[in-house]
GROMACS .gro file of C-alpha atoms in nm:
model
  283
    1UNK     CA    1 -12.392  11.521   8.274
    2UNK     CA    2 -12.733  11.596   8.165
    3UNK     CA    3 -12.843  11.922   8.027
    4UNK     CA    4 -13.137  12.106   7.878
    5UNK     CA    5 -13.143  12.310   7.579
    6UNK     CA    6 -13.357  12.632   7.607
    7UNK     CA    7 -13.402  12.954   7.434
    8UNK     CA    8 -13.561  13.292   7.466
    9UNK     CA    9 -13.641  13.485   7.158
   10UNK     CA   10 -13.397  13.264   6.971
   11UNK     CA   11 -13.113  13.344   7.231
   12UNK     CA   12 -13.033  12.988   7.301
   13UNK     CA   13 -12.848  12.819   7.598
   14UNK     CA   14 -12.736  12.502   7.744
   15UNK     CA   15 -12.876  12.480   8.088
   16UNK     CA   16 -12.728  12.249   8.360
   17UNK     CA   17 -12.921  12.188   8.675
   18UNK     CA   18 -12.648  12.218   8.960
   19UNK     CA   19 -12.924  12.141   9.223
   20UNK     CA   20 -12.878  11.781   9.099
   21UNK     CA   21 -12.505  11.805   8.966
   22UNK     CA   22 -12.204  11.932   9.125
   23UNK     CA   23 -12.094  12.255   8.942
   24UNK     CA   24 -11.820  12.197   8.668
   25UNK     CA   25 -11.476  12.245   8.784
   26UNK     CA   26 -11.406  12.453   8.482
   27UNK     CA   27 -11.719  12.618   8.355
   28UNK     CA   28 -11.527  12.848   8.100
   29UNK     CA   29 -11.377  12.553   7.922
   30UNK     CA   30 -11.690  12.361   7.927
   31UNK     CA   31 -11.890  12.652   7.773
   32UNK     CA   32 -11.655  12.691   7.501
   33UNK     CA   33 -11.688  12.326   7.410
   34UNK     CA   34 -12.049  12.278   7.454
   35UNK     CA   35 -12.154  12.589   7.280
   36UNK     CA   36 -11.970  12.535   6.954
   37UNK     CA   37 -12.233  12.521   6.674
   38UNK     CA   38 -12.074  12.224   6.486
   39UNK     CA   39 -11.875  12.040   6.741
   40UNK     CA   40 -12.089  12.061   7.049
   41UNK     CA   41 -12.439  12.126   7.135
   42UNK     CA   42 -12.445  12.475   7.012
   43UNK     CA   43 -12.563  12.767   7.197
   44UNK     CA   44 -12.505  13.132   7.272
   45UNK     CA   45 -12.398  13.058   7.620
   46UNK     CA   46 -12.396  12.795   7.919
   47UNK     CA   47 -12.623  12.845   8.219
   48UNK     CA   48 -12.559  12.704   8.552
   49UNK     CA   49 -12.874  12.697   8.787
   50UNK     CA   50 -12.721  12.656   9.142
   51UNK     CA   51 -12.855  12.690   9.491
   52UNK     CA   52 -12.839  13.025   9.645
   53UNK     CA   53 -12.826  13.151  10.005
   54UNK     CA   54 -13.001  13.478   9.901
   55UNK     CA   55 -13.269  13.382   9.653
   56UNK     CA   56 -13.477  13.071   9.523
   57UNK     CA   57 -13.163  13.004   9.280
   58UNK     CA   58 -12.837  13.146   9.150
   59UNK     CA   59 -12.792  13.185   8.783
   60UNK     CA   60 -12.414  13.174   8.640
   61UNK     CA   61 -12.388  13.241   8.264
   62UNK     CA   62 -12.079  13.191   8.056
   63UNK     CA   63 -12.037  13.315   7.700
   64UNK     CA   64 -11.920  13.114   7.392
   65UNK     CA   65 -11.569  13.227   7.456
   66UNK     CA   66 -11.568  13.113   7.823
   67UNK     CA   67 -11.606  13.473   7.963
   68UNK     CA   68 -11.880  13.507   8.268
   69UNK     CA   69 -12.145  13.754   8.217
   70UNK     CA   70 -12.313  13.955   8.491
   71UNK     CA   71 -12.651  13.933   8.357
   72UNK     CA   72 -12.862  13.793   8.079
   73UNK     CA   73 -13.255  13.889   8.000
   74UNK     CA   74 -13.330  13.604   7.802
   75UNK     CA   75 -13.117  13.366   7.985
   76UNK     CA   76 -13.279  13.452   8.323
   77UNK     CA   77 -13.636  13.393   8.172
   78UNK     CA   78 -13.515  13.031   8.066
   79UNK     CA   79 -13.392  12.994   8.431
   80UNK     CA   80 -13.732  13.102   8.577
   81UNK     CA   81 -13.910  12.839   8.351
   82UNK     CA   82 -13.669  12.569   8.434
   83UNK     CA   83 -13.680  12.634   8.803
   84UNK     CA   84 -14.082  12.639   8.825
   85UNK     CA   85 -14.138  12.355   8.560
   86UNK     CA   86 -13.887  12.118   8.697
   87UNK     CA   87 -14.001  12.158   9.048
   88UNK     CA   88 -13.684  12.330   9.220
   89UNK     CA   89 -13.907  12.600   9.338
   90UNK     CA   90 -14.272  12.692   9.304
   91UNK     CA   91 -14.264  13.039   9.400
   92UNK     CA   92 -14.434  13.302   9.196
   93UNK     CA   93 -14.256  13.548   9.175
   94UNK     CA   94 -13.930  13.380   9.176
   95UNK     CA   95 -13.602  13.544   9.302
   96UNK     CA   96 -13.291  13.464   9.103
   97UNK     CA   97 -12.953  13.563   9.218
   98UNK     CA   98 -12.700  13.694   8.967
   99UNK     CA   99 -12.379  13.876   8.937
  100UNK     CA  100 -12.569  14.203   8.875
  101UNK     CA  101 -12.791  14.143   9.197
  102UNK     CA  102 -13.104  13.980   9.265
  103UNK     CA  103 -13.375  13.983   8.991
  104UNK     CA  104 -13.757  13.923   9.055
  105UNK     CA  105 -13.939  13.729   8.797
  106UNK     CA  106 -14.322  13.715   8.743
  107UNK     CA  107 -14.423  13.379   8.588
  108UNK     CA  108 -14.720  13.348   8.357
  109UNK     CA  109 -14.849  12.994   8.346
  110UNK     CA  110 -15.024  12.795   8.078
  111UNK     CA  111 -15.147  12.463   8.145
  112UNK     CA  112 -14.943  12.432   8.473
  113UNK     CA  113 -14.610  12.535   8.285
  114UNK     CA  114 -14.446  12.858   8.240
  115UNK     CA  115 -14.513  13.026   7.895
  116UNK     CA  116 -14.400  13.402   7.941
  117UNK     CA  117 -14.183  13.558   8.213
  118UNK     CA  118 -14.163  13.917   8.316
  119UNK     CA  119 -13.820  14.020   8.470
  120UNK     CA  120 -13.747  14.329   8.685
  121UNK     CA  121 -13.440  14.414   8.525
  122UNK     CA  122 -13.354  14.681   8.784
  123UNK     CA  123 -13.259  15.041   8.753
  124UNK     CA  124 -13.056  15.142   8.442
  125UNK     CA  125 -12.691  15.282   8.510
  126UNK     CA  126 -12.585  15.570   8.311
  127UNK     CA  127 -12.275  15.679   8.488
  128UNK     CA  128 -11.973  15.629   8.270
  129UNK     CA  129 -11.759  15.491   8.560
  130UNK     CA  130 -12.031  15.219   8.628
  131UNK     CA  131 -12.063  15.108   8.259
  132UNK     CA  132 -11.773  15.129   8.228
  133UNK     CA  133 -11.641  15.346   7.965
  134UNK     CA  134 -11.409  15.641   7.916
  135UNK     CA  135 -11.651  15.820   7.676
  136UNK     CA  136 -11.816  16.134   7.815
  137UNK     CA  137 -11.611  16.147   8.122
  138UNK     CA  138 -11.562  16.489   8.264
  139UNK     CA  139 -11.262  16.597   8.473
  140UNK     CA  140 -11.461  16.500   8.802
  141UNK     CA  141 -11.456  16.151   8.676
  142UNK     CA  142 -11.822  16.147   8.633
  143UNK     CA  143 -12.038  16.188   8.330
  144UNK     CA  144 -12.283  16.026   8.086
  145UNK     CA  145 -12.247  15.898   7.730
  146UNK     CA  146 -12.556  15.993   7.546
  147UNK     CA  147 -12.534  16.090   7.177
  148UNK     CA  148 -12.161  16.082   7.233
  149UNK     CA  149 -11.922  16.084   6.926
  150UNK     CA  150 -11.716  15.753   6.881
  151UNK     CA  151 -11.460  15.705   6.590
  152UNK     CA  152 -11.408  15.321   6.526
  153UNK     CA  153 -11.253  15.150   6.224
  154UNK     CA  154 -11.265  15.489   6.043
  155UNK     CA  155 -11.634  15.555   6.079
  156UNK     CA  156 -11.780  15.834   6.310
  157UNK     CA  157 -12.068  15.730   6.514
  158UNK     CA  158 -12.301  15.860   6.777
  159UNK     CA  159 -12.323  15.624   7.062
  160UNK     CA  160 -12.546  15.579   7.383
  161UNK     CA  161 -12.392  15.381   7.670
  162UNK     CA  162 -12.620  15.218   7.926
  163UNK     CA  163 -12.561  14.941   8.188
  164UNK     CA  164 -12.835  14.687   8.279
  165UNK     CA  165 -12.586  14.510   8.507
  166UNK     CA  166 -12.365  14.470   8.188
  167UNK     CA  167 -12.241  14.729   7.950
  168UNK     CA  168 -12.422  14.818   7.633
  169UNK     CA  169 -12.343  15.065   7.366
  170UNK     CA  170 -12.677  15.158   7.165
  171UNK     CA  171 -12.653  15.305   6.818
  172UNK     CA  172 -12.947  15.438   6.616
  173UNK     CA  173 -12.922  15.386   6.243
  174UNK     CA  174 -13.138  15.450   5.923
  175UNK     CA  175 -13.110  15.079   5.833
  176UNK     CA  176 -12.992  14.753   5.968
  177UNK     CA  177 -12.698  14.617   5.769
  178UNK     CA  178 -12.457  14.322   5.787
  179UNK     CA  179 -12.151  14.554   5.756
  180UNK     CA  180 -12.258  14.750   6.065
  181UNK     CA  181 -12.335  14.455   6.296
  182UNK     CA  182 -12.057  14.223   6.179
  183UNK     CA  183 -11.806  14.457   6.071
  184UNK     CA  184 -11.844  14.743   6.334
  185UNK     CA  185 -11.987  14.526   6.610
  186UNK     CA  186 -11.660  14.358   6.716
  187UNK     CA  187 -11.457  14.678   6.672
  188UNK     CA  188 -11.681  14.843   6.898
  189UNK     CA  189 -11.687  14.562   7.147
  190UNK     CA  190 -11.325  14.560   7.193
  191UNK     CA  191 -11.256  14.946   7.154
  192UNK     CA  192 -11.019  15.072   7.413
  193UNK     CA  193 -11.281  15.312   7.561
  194UNK     CA  194 -11.457  15.009   7.694
  195UNK     CA  195 -11.224  14.846   7.939
  196UNK     CA  196 -11.468  14.542   8.020
  197UNK     CA  197 -11.568  14.540   7.636
  198UNK     CA  198 -11.928  14.604   7.561
  199UNK     CA  199 -12.238  14.465   7.394
  200UNK     CA  200 -12.356  14.659   7.097
  201UNK     CA  201 -12.708  14.737   6.966
  202UNK     CA  202 -12.786  14.864   6.628
  203UNK     CA  203 -13.144  15.018   6.625
  204UNK     CA  204 -13.392  15.127   6.373
  205UNK     CA  205 -13.680  15.325   6.509
  206UNK     CA  206 -14.019  15.206   6.340
  207UNK     CA  207 -14.237  15.426   6.566
  208UNK     CA  208 -14.237  15.572   6.902
  209UNK     CA  209 -14.347  15.241   7.061
  210UNK     CA  210 -14.171  15.010   6.823
  211UNK     CA  211 -13.796  14.935   6.713
  212UNK     CA  212 -13.603  14.676   6.514
  213UNK     CA  213 -13.270  14.578   6.671
  214UNK     CA  214 -12.967  14.361   6.582
  215UNK     CA  215 -12.710  14.287   6.851
  216UNK     CA  216 -12.338  14.206   6.852
  217UNK     CA  217 -12.288  14.044   7.198
  218UNK     CA  218 -11.969  14.074   7.389
  219UNK     CA  219 -11.821  13.718   7.411
  220UNK     CA  220 -12.074  13.574   7.151
  221UNK     CA  221 -12.087  13.763   6.816
  222UNK     CA  222 -12.431  13.826   6.664
  223UNK     CA  223 -12.706  13.671   6.847
  224UNK     CA  224 -13.090  13.631   6.749
  225UNK     CA  225 -13.180  13.843   7.060
  226UNK     CA  226 -13.053  14.013   7.385
  227UNK     CA  227 -13.281  14.089   7.685
  228UNK     CA  228 -13.048  14.324   7.850
  229UNK     CA  229 -12.979  14.495   7.522
  230UNK     CA  230 -13.364  14.537   7.457
  231UNK     CA  231 -13.390  14.708   7.783
  232UNK     CA  232 -13.087  14.924   7.710
  233UNK     CA  233 -13.248  15.028   7.381
  234UNK     CA  234 -13.565  15.133   7.565
  235UNK     CA  235 -13.361  15.350   7.801
  236UNK     CA  236 -13.158  15.515   7.534
  237UNK     CA  237 -13.430  15.570   7.304
  238UNK     CA  238 -13.636  15.740   7.559
  239UNK     CA  239 -13.363  15.957   7.702
  240UNK     CA  240 -13.265  16.078   7.341
  241UNK     CA  241 -13.631  16.147   7.256
  242UNK     CA  242 -13.649  15.882   6.997
  243UNK     CA  243 -13.907  15.635   7.167
  244UNK     CA  244 -14.155  15.621   7.444
  245UNK     CA  245 -14.098  15.447   7.783
  246UNK     CA  246 -14.284  15.123   7.684
  247UNK     CA  247 -14.172  14.975   7.362
  248UNK     CA  248 -14.198  14.663   7.154
  249UNK     CA  249 -13.848  14.552   7.061
  250UNK     CA  250 -13.831  14.328   6.743
  251UNK     CA  251 -13.513  14.111   6.717
  252UNK     CA  252 -13.428  13.845   6.455
  253UNK     CA  253 -13.522  13.581   6.698
  254UNK     CA  254 -13.866  13.738   6.817
  255UNK     CA  255 -14.016  14.038   6.998
  256UNK     CA  256 -13.972  14.147   7.352
  257UNK     CA  257 -14.179  14.388   7.551
  258UNK     CA  258 -14.003  14.650   7.744
  259UNK     CA  259 -14.131  14.896   7.999
  260UNK     CA  260 -13.932  15.175   8.193
  261UNK     CA  261 -14.143  15.225   8.478
  262UNK     CA  262 -14.183  15.581   8.611
  263UNK     CA  263 -14.274  15.489   8.983
  264UNK     CA  264 -13.980  15.257   9.073
  265UNK     CA  265 -13.742  15.349   8.804
  266UNK     CA  266 -13.687  14.974   8.692
  267UNK     CA  267 -13.696  14.839   8.348
  268UNK     CA  268 -13.946  14.536   8.296
  269UNK     CA  269 -13.863  14.270   8.030
  270UNK     CA  270 -14.147  14.047   7.910
  271UNK     CA  271 -14.113  13.757   7.665
  272UNK     CA  272 -14.151  13.372   7.629
  273UNK     CA  273 -13.915  13.094   7.718
  274UNK     CA  274 -13.906  12.752   7.567
  275UNK     CA  275 -13.748  12.413   7.647
  276UNK     CA  276 -13.617  12.263   7.319
  277UNK     CA  277 -13.477  11.916   7.430
  278UNK     CA  278 -13.271  11.734   7.693
  279UNK     CA  279 -12.938  11.538   7.630
  280UNK     CA  280 -12.642  11.416   7.796
  281UNK     CA  281 -12.296  11.528   7.761
  282UNK     CA  282 -12.042  11.248   7.757
  283UNK     CA  283 -11.772  11.431   7.992
   0.00000   0.00000   0.00000
């Protein structure tokens, strides 16, 4: 089975073209094997690009632990580049079906190939029942969790919960530290108040239009970037008065531009996508 290694802001993926190959019978096991850094190809996830009855293509994404994610902002930019550059579909904008709905991608070409991709990430969801989390839940079963106290591993935190098709917990800090990301990150991901676990973003505000972020991703661990996480940071930052609606999010793997549009209420994510190499998996 042939595959392509790609990345968006250092968030790297093994991409399989299921227009040419039958989808693997057990993608969860394949993801765990291929994504191993020292014994496989090495990646933050496995992406299957499949035919869709509703859009130009369907994206399925599996984390390193084999769990299937609803959406991935960096991964979908890689999908857009692959679909266009490899001639699967030359529409611009492209429509990509995900478990979080159909996403529209505006492609920016350079020398006939995709360089940057702008993704309509959709309208953020703040209702605790939709994220889901039991934080901030009122007796009616409704509520939001912004600047909400959370006690984990003996540490008191103020957290902000946002769904961008997948759950995110945004925490604003004075400094980005290893003991926060790698220590508290997994504890927060698996906290009982998040029944489907959660992605965790630690954020240092540099200016109203600029932040630095480190991410602990659900099912992956710390990654160099997270597109849906960048979108969630923008929403949480604006709603708590820390940032503007349009910000530059700097992550260890690179920078992402995020805009929370006032007209349609959607969050737009812009960044590069790159193809690294192609290979063949022996199975």
